[in-house]
């Protein structure tokens, strides 16, 4: 069995009892940690569970996960994901490949920022489409997220904005020359997100929000 | 401290380690169980935690919770909610009253149907506003949920439909005569929800969905 275990949002104690048992009873434990980040590091997890966690980065999940699926044919394997396993990123592709290879998948759910945002006091029923704000580059400044926010605001709905994380991104040079070199990790700040939202609104002539809007 | 503990969606093992500890260490443990239902009953929870759970129904949460808040001034108290504590129903009012009475509140998040629906394979980023479908009565047939669904469909967005639960609802007679009598619990079936969606679309002339629409 391959267990998709949600780790929750903050630390090693946010896992569920069910997830804890799955991790403890698994022969191999993988940690998916490129779409989101826990507030603690891997060694803390390993200490708590008394288990070795194998880091599953983007390359692993997208290209090298067949090995993991094969292991799950004979043994219990835990694939741990920050938040909920089908939250921030759907791991649907992995799920489908498991099914095709005759491996059972069991999802163990947990909190995701998508529901935990309710702690702000805003009604979850009044959120519209979620937006992702990617880092602008010199030549790549997509504004589609602003259109969605404009739309939500016009309907009186809240918008959850997910800010870009760049971890283990290849440099442009390394992509051209086919060797591996990674950029340092970057995490978008709220002020960068706001700057990009304002730029997008200005460029597209949106009027639902501007410098005076409270959030 | 008053701990708002999310119990997750299915059984006693869906609580987080953090939530488990809060429940075990609390002097009083309340179970809020009118907005949603666990797949197990209270006695199973009590057995697992070796604790007495005090049932906090709608009347309690809306009218009689001051006693609980007072207890949390001196002792640890756990207020357990199916799903996430700020998910299906925001307990914001309770939160505010605690703050006013000088009681610290700590939220312990968990999965909610709002994020766990990702297990279907549908991208959570592509959901629009959530709708609640209430039981129609002879004289009360509100159609506003259908307008929201029409709107989501027109934008190519999925819609999460929450179906009505009626637990401990007073009968109409008992409301008139000021004595307490409750109707038997009712849980809306998917086919009832679909019937009501179709009726609402027909009455309002919506064309985004009809008898042929797949879901």
Short mmCIF file of C-alpha atoms in Angstrom, two decimals:
data_model
loop_
_atom_site.label_atom_id
_atom_site.label_comp_id
_atom_site.label_asym_id
_atom_site.label_seq_id
_atom_site.Cartn_x
_atom_site.Cartn_y
_atom_site.Cartn_z
CA UNK A 1 0.00 0.00 0.00
CA UNK A 2 1.15 3.52 -0.78
CA UNK A 3 -0.10 5.92 1.88
CA UNK A 4 -0.47 9.55 0.85
CA UNK A 5 -0.03 11.18 4.26
CA UNK A 6 -0.93 14.81 4.87
CA UNK A 7 1.46 16.36 7.42
CA UNK A 8 -0.60 19.46 8.13
CA UNK A 9 0.81 22.95 8.23
CA UNK A 10 3.24 23.64 11.04
CA UNK A 11 5.25 20.97 12.81
CA UNK A 12 5.74 17.26 13.48
CA UNK A 13 2.69 17.08 15.76
CA UNK A 14 0.24 18.20 13.10
CA UNK A 15 0.08 14.72 11.58
CA UNK A 16 -3.04 12.70 12.39
CA UNK A 17 -2.97 9.55 14.53
CA UNK A 18 -3.76 7.62 11.36
CA UNK A 19 -0.89 9.27 9.50
CA UNK A 20 1.46 8.67 12.40
CA UNK A 21 0.65 4.96 12.36
CA UNK A 22 1.10 4.75 8.59
CA UNK A 23 4.54 6.39 8.82
CA UNK A 24 5.63 4.21 11.74
CA UNK A 25 4.51 1.02 9.97
CA UNK A 26 5.97 1.84 6.55
CA UNK A 27 9.21 0.32 5.30
CA UNK A 28 10.05 3.44 3.27
CA UNK A 29 9.04 7.02 4.05
CA UNK A 30 9.25 9.79 1.45
CA UNK A 31 8.90 13.51 2.11
CA UNK A 32 7.49 15.67 -0.68
CA UNK A 33 8.71 19.15 0.04
CA UNK A 34 8.86 21.32 -3.02
CA UNK A 35 5.30 22.66 -3.32
CA UNK A 36 5.14 23.87 0.26
CA UNK A 37 7.29 24.03 3.37
CA UNK A 38 6.83 22.93 6.96
CA UNK A 39 7.94 25.27 9.74
CA UNK A 40 10.43 22.65 10.93
CA UNK A 41 13.17 20.78 9.13
CA UNK A 42 13.53 17.19 8.11
CA UNK A 43 15.77 16.15 11.02
CA UNK A 44 13.04 17.15 13.48
CA UNK A 45 10.60 14.88 11.67
CA UNK A 46 13.09 12.02 11.61
CA UNK A 47 13.72 12.38 15.31
CA UNK A 48 10.01 12.40 16.16
CA UNK A 49 9.13 9.36 14.06
CA UNK A 50 12.46 7.58 14.58
CA UNK A 51 12.50 6.99 10.84
CA UNK A 52 14.63 8.05 7.90
CA UNK A 53 12.77 10.32 5.50
CA UNK A 54 13.81 10.18 1.85
CA UNK A 55 13.53 13.63 0.26
CA UNK A 56 11.24 13.57 -2.77
CA UNK A 57 11.86 16.76 -4.69
CA UNK A 58 10.20 17.91 -7.89
CA UNK A 59 12.44 15.79 -10.12
CA UNK A 60 11.68 12.75 -8.04
CA UNK A 61 7.90 13.14 -8.07
CA UNK A 62 7.72 14.04 -11.75
CA UNK A 63 10.35 11.64 -13.12
CA UNK A 64 11.75 9.10 -10.69
CA UNK A 65 8.85 7.85 -8.64
CA UNK A 66 8.44 4.46 -10.33
CA UNK A 67 10.94 3.00 -7.86
CA UNK A 68 8.71 4.13 -4.98
CA UNK A 69 5.62 2.68 -6.62
CA UNK A 70 7.40 -0.65 -7.08
CA UNK A 71 8.34 -0.71 -3.39
CA UNK A 72 4.67 -0.19 -2.52
CA UNK A 73 3.73 -3.35 -4.38
CA UNK A 74 5.25 -5.52 -1.67
CA UNK A 75 5.66 -3.20 1.31
CA UNK A 76 3.88 -0.33 2.99
CA UNK A 77 5.29 3.00 1.82
CA UNK A 78 4.41 6.45 3.15
CA UNK A 79 4.54 9.44 0.82
CA UNK A 80 4.30 12.48 3.10
CA UNK A 81 3.04 15.82 1.83
CA UNK A 82 2.91 19.16 3.64
CA UNK A 83 -0.74 20.17 4.19
CA UNK A 84 -3.20 17.79 2.54
CA UNK A 85 -1.97 15.25 -0.04
CA UNK A 86 -4.46 16.52 -2.62
CA UNK A 87 -4.38 20.14 -1.55
CA UNK A 88 -1.78 22.52 -2.89
CA UNK A 89 -0.76 20.16 -5.66
CA UNK A 90 -2.90 17.30 -6.74
CA UNK A 91 -0.82 14.19 -6.87
CA UNK A 92 -3.36 12.74 -9.22
CA UNK A 93 -0.78 11.68 -11.77
CA UNK A 94 1.05 9.61 -9.15
CA UNK A 95 -2.26 8.19 -7.99
CA UNK A 96 -3.16 7.08 -11.53
CA UNK A 97 0.24 5.50 -12.15
CA UNK A 98 -0.11 3.52 -8.90
CA UNK A 99 -3.50 2.22 -9.96
CA UNK A 100 -2.14 1.21 -13.36
CA UNK A 101 0.68 -0.69 -11.67
CA UNK A 102 -1.75 -2.48 -9.36
CA UNK A 103 -0.74 -0.63 -6.19
CA UNK A 104 -3.38 0.41 -3.67
CA UNK A 105 -3.30 4.07 -2.61
CA UNK A 106 -4.80 5.32 0.65
CA UNK A 107 -5.15 9.03 1.30
CA UNK A 108 -4.81 10.33 4.85
CA UNK A 109 -6.16 13.85 4.86
CA UNK A 110 -5.04 16.83 6.87
CA UNK A 111 -5.46 20.58 7.09
CA UNK A 112 -4.42 22.69 4.12
CA UNK A 113 -4.07 26.46 3.92
CA UNK A 114 -7.19 26.24 1.75
CA UNK A 115 -9.35 25.46 4.78
CA UNK A 116 -7.12 26.68 7.62
CA UNK A 117 -7.51 30.23 6.27
CA UNK A 118 -10.89 30.13 8.06
CA UNK A 119 -9.01 31.04 11.24
CA UNK A 120 -8.88 34.63 9.96
CA UNK A 121 -12.60 34.85 10.65
CA UNK A 122 -13.51 35.06 6.97
CA UNK A 123 -16.27 32.62 5.97
CA UNK A 124 -14.94 29.84 3.76
CA UNK A 125 -18.27 29.90 1.91
CA UNK A 126 -17.45 33.38 0.71
CA UNK A 127 -14.18 32.60 -1.04
CA UNK A 128 -14.03 32.60 -4.81
CA UNK A 129 -11.42 31.01 -7.03
CA UNK A 130 -7.96 30.69 -5.44
CA UNK A 131 -5.12 32.52 -7.19
CA UNK A 132 -1.41 31.75 -7.44
CA UNK A 133 0.95 34.70 -7.80
CA UNK A 134 4.16 33.68 -9.57
CA UNK A 135 7.40 35.70 -9.39
CA UNK A 136 7.55 38.13 -12.32
CA UNK A 137 10.74 38.10 -14.35
CA UNK A 138 12.07 40.74 -16.73
CA UNK A 139 10.30 39.09 -19.68
CA UNK A 140 7.49 37.13 -18.10
CA UNK A 141 4.77 39.12 -16.38
CA UNK A 142 1.51 37.16 -16.56
CA UNK A 143 -1.55 39.04 -15.23
CA UNK A 144 -4.22 36.32 -15.26
CA UNK A 145 -4.33 36.10 -11.45
CA UNK A 146 -5.45 39.72 -11.29
CA UNK A 147 -8.38 39.03 -13.59
CA UNK A 148 -9.55 36.30 -11.21
CA UNK A 149 -9.22 38.59 -8.21
CA UNK A 150 -11.12 41.34 -10.03
CA UNK A 151 -13.84 38.80 -10.70
CA UNK A 152 -14.05 37.61 -7.09
CA UNK A 153 -14.15 41.18 -5.78
CA UNK A 154 -16.93 42.09 -8.18
CA UNK A 155 -18.96 39.20 -6.70
CA UNK A 156 -18.13 40.26 -3.12
CA UNK A 157 -15.96 37.18 -2.58
CA UNK A 158 -12.66 36.79 -0.71
CA UNK A 159 -9.57 35.58 -2.56
CA UNK A 160 -6.91 33.28 -1.15
CA UNK A 161 -3.58 34.25 -2.74
CA UNK A 162 -0.87 31.59 -2.83
CA UNK A 163 2.58 33.13 -3.11
CA UNK A 164 5.34 31.64 -5.23
CA UNK A 165 8.03 29.37 -3.80
CA UNK A 166 11.14 28.65 -5.83
CA UNK A 167 13.07 25.71 -4.48
CA UNK A 168 15.57 23.75 -6.53
CA UNK A 169 14.82 25.71 -9.69
CA UNK A 170 17.45 25.21 -12.38
CA UNK A 171 19.29 28.33 -13.51
CA UNK A 172 18.68 29.47 -17.09
CA UNK A 173 22.27 28.63 -17.97
CA UNK A 174 21.97 25.11 -16.65
CA UNK A 175 18.83 24.55 -18.72
CA UNK A 176 20.69 25.64 -21.88
CA UNK A 177 23.80 23.59 -21.25
CA UNK A 178 22.18 20.49 -19.75
CA UNK A 179 24.13 20.43 -16.56
CA UNK A 180 22.52 20.81 -13.15
CA UNK A 181 22.81 24.07 -11.29
CA UNK A 182 20.12 25.42 -9.00
CA UNK A 183 19.12 28.90 -7.92
CA UNK A 184 19.01 29.70 -4.20
CA UNK A 185 15.51 29.12 -2.71
CA UNK A 186 13.17 32.13 -2.85
CA UNK A 187 9.88 32.74 -1.06
CA UNK A 188 7.61 35.57 -2.20
CA UNK A 189 6.91 38.23 0.41
CA UNK A 190 3.47 39.80 0.87
CA UNK A 191 4.78 43.16 -0.31
CA UNK A 192 6.09 41.65 -3.57
CA UNK A 193 2.71 39.99 -4.10
CA UNK A 194 0.93 43.30 -3.51
CA UNK A 195 3.27 45.12 -5.92
CA UNK A 196 2.54 42.55 -8.61
CA UNK A 197 -1.22 42.72 -8.00
CA UNK A 198 -1.13 46.49 -8.32
CA UNK A 199 0.97 46.40 -11.49
CA UNK A 200 -1.41 43.85 -13.04
CA UNK A 201 -4.48 45.92 -12.16
CA UNK A 202 -2.94 49.06 -13.61
CA UNK A 203 -1.84 47.38 -16.84
CA UNK A 204 -5.25 45.74 -17.35
CA UNK A 205 -7.33 48.72 -16.25
CA UNK A 206 -9.03 46.90 -13.37
CA UNK A 207 -10.82 49.06 -10.85
CA UNK A 208 -11.91 46.63 -8.14
CA UNK A 209 -8.80 47.20 -6.10
CA UNK A 210 -6.01 49.76 -5.85
CA UNK A 211 -3.49 51.24 -3.39
CA UNK A 212 -6.33 52.17 -1.00
CA UNK A 213 -7.92 48.71 -0.79
CA UNK A 214 -7.83 47.01 2.63
CA UNK A 215 -7.13 43.31 2.79
CA UNK B 1 -6.80 27.96 27.43
CA UNK B 2 -9.70 26.98 25.18
CA UNK B 3 -8.48 24.64 22.45
CA UNK B 4 -10.55 24.56 19.27
CA UNK B 5 -9.69 21.04 18.12
CA UNK B 6 -10.48 19.83 14.59
CA UNK B 7 -11.36 16.12 14.63
CA UNK B 8 -11.06 15.56 10.89
CA UNK B 9 -13.61 13.74 8.82
CA UNK B 10 -13.97 10.06 9.57
CA UNK B 11 -13.06 8.47 12.88
CA UNK B 12 -11.25 8.81 16.21
CA UNK B 13 -7.81 8.44 14.58
CA UNK B 14 -8.20 11.47 12.31
CA UNK B 15 -7.31 13.84 15.12
CA UNK B 16 -3.78 15.29 15.00
CA UNK B 17 -1.13 14.47 17.60
CA UNK B 18 -1.47 18.06 18.80
CA UNK B 19 -5.24 17.70 19.08
CA UNK B 20 -4.89 14.39 20.88
CA UNK B 21 -2.60 15.94 23.47
CA UNK B 22 -4.95 18.90 23.98
CA UNK B 23 -7.90 16.57 24.56
CA UNK B 24 -5.95 14.32 26.92
CA UNK B 25 -4.69 17.28 28.96
CA UNK B 26 -7.97 19.16 29.17
CA UNK B 27 -10.13 19.12 32.27
CA UNK B 28 -13.35 19.43 30.23
CA UNK B 29 -13.92 18.17 26.71
CA UNK B 30 -16.86 19.36 24.58
CA UNK B 31 -18.02 17.83 21.31
CA UNK B 32 -19.70 20.13 18.79
CA UNK B 33 -21.76 17.89 16.58
CA UNK B 34 -24.63 19.66 14.95
CA UNK B 35 -23.06 21.20 11.85
CA UNK B 36 -21.46 17.96 10.66
CA UNK B 37 -21.23 14.31 11.69
CA UNK B 38 -18.35 11.92 12.29
CA UNK B 39 -18.64 8.39 10.92
CA UNK B 40 -18.40 7.02 14.46
CA UNK B 41 -20.39 7.78 17.59
CA UNK B 42 -19.50 9.56 20.78
CA UNK B 43 -18.88 6.40 22.84
CA UNK B 44 -16.11 5.36 20.42
CA UNK B 45 -14.40 8.72 20.95
CA UNK B 46 -14.77 8.46 24.72
CA UNK B 47 -13.25 5.00 24.71
CA UNK B 48 -10.29 6.08 22.57
CA UNK B 49 -9.44 9.16 24.61
CA UNK B 50 -10.54 7.70 27.96
CA UNK B 51 -12.41 10.95 28.53
CA UNK B 52 -16.00 12.02 28.95
CA UNK B 53 -17.19 14.19 26.05
CA UNK B 54 -19.89 16.73 26.83
CA UNK B 55 -22.25 17.12 23.87
CA UNK B 56 -22.38 20.72 22.67
CA UNK B 57 -25.41 21.01 20.44
CA UNK B 58 -26.66 24.10 18.63
CA UNK B 59 -28.44 25.51 21.69
CA UNK B 60 -25.28 25.09 23.72
CA UNK B 61 -22.96 26.82 21.23
CA UNK B 62 -25.34 29.65 20.48
CA UNK B 63 -26.74 30.26 23.96
CA UNK B 64 -25.11 28.36 26.81
CA UNK B 65 -21.39 28.43 26.15
CA UNK B 66 -20.46 31.07 28.74
CA UNK B 67 -20.05 28.30 31.31
CA UNK B 68 -17.45 26.65 29.07
CA UNK B 69 -15.61 29.91 28.53
CA UNK B 70 -15.51 30.47 32.30
CA UNK B 71 -14.00 27.01 32.80
CA UNK B 72 -11.29 27.87 30.27
CA UNK B 73 -10.22 30.84 32.40
CA UNK B 74 -8.67 28.55 34.99
CA UNK B 75 -8.35 25.19 33.25
CA UNK B 76 -7.58 23.75 29.84
CA UNK B 77 -10.76 23.03 27.94
CA UNK B 78 -11.05 21.28 24.55
CA UNK B 79 -13.88 22.22 22.20
CA UNK B 80 -13.88 19.52 19.52
CA UNK B 81 -15.35 20.15 16.08
CA UNK B 82 -15.82 17.69 13.23
CA UNK B 83 -13.54 18.66 10.32
CA UNK B 84 -11.66 21.91 10.90
CA UNK B 85 -12.73 24.22 13.75
CA UNK B 86 -13.14 27.16 11.36
CA UNK B 87 -14.32 25.14 8.41
CA UNK B 88 -17.97 24.23 7.98
CA UNK B 89 -19.09 26.77 10.54
CA UNK B 90 -16.91 29.57 11.68
CA UNK B 91 -16.89 29.65 15.42
CA UNK B 92 -15.83 33.24 15.21
CA UNK B 93 -18.51 34.44 17.60
CA UNK B 94 -17.28 32.03 20.29
CA UNK B 95 -13.71 33.11 19.57
CA UNK B 96 -14.59 36.78 20.05
CA UNK B 97 -16.48 36.16 23.27
CA UNK B 98 -13.46 34.27 24.63
CA UNK B 99 -11.17 37.15 23.82
CA UNK B 100 -13.53 39.61 25.50
CA UNK B 101 -13.57 37.46 28.62
CA UNK B 102 -9.77 37.27 28.67
CA UNK B 103 -9.52 33.61 27.66
CA UNK B 104 -6.80 32.47 25.24
CA UNK B 105 -8.00 30.44 22.25
CA UNK B 106 -5.73 28.09 20.33
CA UNK B 107 -6.90 26.58 17.04
CA UNK B 108 -5.73 23.08 16.11
CA UNK B 109 -6.49 22.64 12.42
CA UNK B 110 -7.53 19.53 10.57
CA UNK B 111 -8.90 18.39 7.23
CA UNK B 112 -12.29 19.71 6.15
CA UNK B 113 -14.43 18.54 3.27
CA UNK B 114 -13.48 21.88 1.72
CA UNK B 115 -9.93 20.66 1.07
CA UNK B 116 -10.39 16.87 1.26
CA UNK B 117 -12.60 17.08 -1.84
CA UNK B 118 -9.27 17.26 -3.71
CA UNK B 119 -9.17 13.44 -3.46
CA UNK B 120 -11.69 13.34 -6.32
CA UNK B 121 -8.90 14.48 -8.63
CA UNK B 122 -10.47 17.88 -9.22
CA UNK B 123 -8.01 20.75 -8.78
CA UNK B 124 -8.83 22.80 -5.67
CA UNK B 125 -7.66 25.91 -7.55
CA UNK B 126 -10.56 25.43 -9.94
CA UNK B 127 -13.39 25.56 -7.41
CA UNK B 128 -15.61 28.59 -7.26
CA UNK B 129 -17.88 29.67 -4.42
CA UNK B 130 -19.15 26.81 -2.22
CA UNK B 131 -22.92 26.35 -2.09
CA UNK B 132 -25.19 25.01 0.65
CA UNK B 133 -28.38 23.28 -0.43
CA UNK B 134 -31.06 23.52 2.27
CA UNK B 135 -34.11 21.22 2.44
CA UNK B 136 -37.01 22.80 0.58
CA UNK B 137 -40.29 22.95 2.45
CA UNK B 138 -43.80 23.48 1.09
CA UNK B 139 -43.52 27.23 1.49
CA UNK B 140 -39.77 27.89 1.49
CA UNK B 141 -37.90 27.15 -1.72
CA UNK B 142 -34.88 29.47 -1.96
CA UNK B 143 -33.00 29.25 -5.26
CA UNK B 144 -29.93 31.38 -4.55
CA UNK B 145 -27.57 28.37 -4.49
CA UNK B 146 -28.44 27.65 -8.12
CA UNK B 147 -27.46 31.15 -9.17
CA UNK B 148 -24.03 30.59 -7.62
CA UNK B 149 -23.63 27.26 -9.39
CA UNK B 150 -24.70 28.82 -12.71
CA UNK B 151 -22.05 31.45 -12.13
CA UNK B 152 -19.28 28.95 -11.35
CA UNK B 153 -20.16 26.82 -14.37
CA UNK B 154 -20.09 29.84 -16.65
CA UNK B 155 -16.50 30.47 -15.45
CA UNK B 156 -15.56 26.81 -15.93
CA UNK B 157 -15.22 26.27 -12.17
CA UNK B 158 -16.20 23.28 -10.04
CA UNK B 159 -18.74 23.70 -7.23
CA UNK B 160 -18.65 21.97 -3.87
CA UNK B 161 -22.25 21.40 -2.72
CA UNK B 162 -22.86 21.00 0.99
CA UNK B 163 -26.09 19.13 1.68
CA UNK B 164 -28.42 20.01 4.52
CA UNK B 165 -28.33 18.24 7.88
CA UNK B 166 -31.23 18.64 10.28
CA UNK B 167 -30.35 17.51 13.77
CA UNK B 168 -32.25 18.62 16.87
CA UNK B 169 -34.48 20.96 14.89
CA UNK B 170 -37.52 22.07 16.87
CA UNK B 171 -40.90 21.15 15.36
CA UNK B 172 -43.06 24.04 14.17
CA UNK B 173 -45.59 23.29 16.91
CA UNK B 174 -42.94 23.43 19.60
CA UNK B 175 -41.76 26.83 18.33
CA UNK B 176 -45.33 28.18 18.54
CA UNK B 177 -46.07 26.79 21.96
CA UNK B 178 -42.67 27.30 23.56
CA UNK B 179 -42.12 23.75 24.69
CA UNK B 180 -39.25 21.62 23.38
CA UNK B 181 -39.97 18.96 20.82
CA UNK B 182 -37.50 17.95 18.12
CA UNK B 183 -37.90 16.47 14.67
CA UNK B 184 -36.09 13.23 13.87
CA UNK B 185 -32.63 13.84 12.31
CA UNK B 186 -32.57 14.14 8.52
CA UNK B 187 -29.63 14.08 6.10
CA UNK B 188 -30.10 15.23 2.51
CA UNK B 189 -29.43 12.58 -0.13
CA UNK B 190 -27.61 13.39 -3.38
CA UNK B 191 -30.75 12.69 -5.40
CA UNK B 192 -32.75 15.21 -3.34
CA UNK B 193 -29.98 17.77 -3.87
CA UNK B 194 -30.05 17.12 -7.62
CA UNK B 195 -33.85 17.42 -7.74
CA UNK B 196 -33.66 20.77 -5.97
CA UNK B 197 -30.87 22.01 -8.26
CA UNK B 198 -32.91 21.08 -11.33
CA UNK B 199 -36.07 22.71 -9.98
CA UNK B 200 -34.12 25.90 -9.20
CA UNK B 201 -32.55 26.00 -12.68
CA UNK B 202 -35.92 25.49 -14.35
CA UNK B 203 -37.67 28.16 -12.28
CA UNK B 204 -34.90 30.71 -12.84
CA UNK B 205 -34.30 29.88 -16.50
CA UNK B 206 -30.66 28.87 -16.01
CA UNK B 207 -29.05 26.99 -18.85
CA UNK B 208 -25.61 26.03 -17.56
CA UNK B 209 -26.82 22.68 -16.28
CA UNK B 210 -29.77 20.35 -16.81
CA UNK B 211 -30.79 16.68 -16.65
CA UNK B 212 -27.97 15.78 -19.07
CA UNK B 213 -25.12 17.42 -17.13
CA UNK B 214 -22.46 15.09 -15.73
CA UNK B 215 -21.05 15.75 -12.29
#
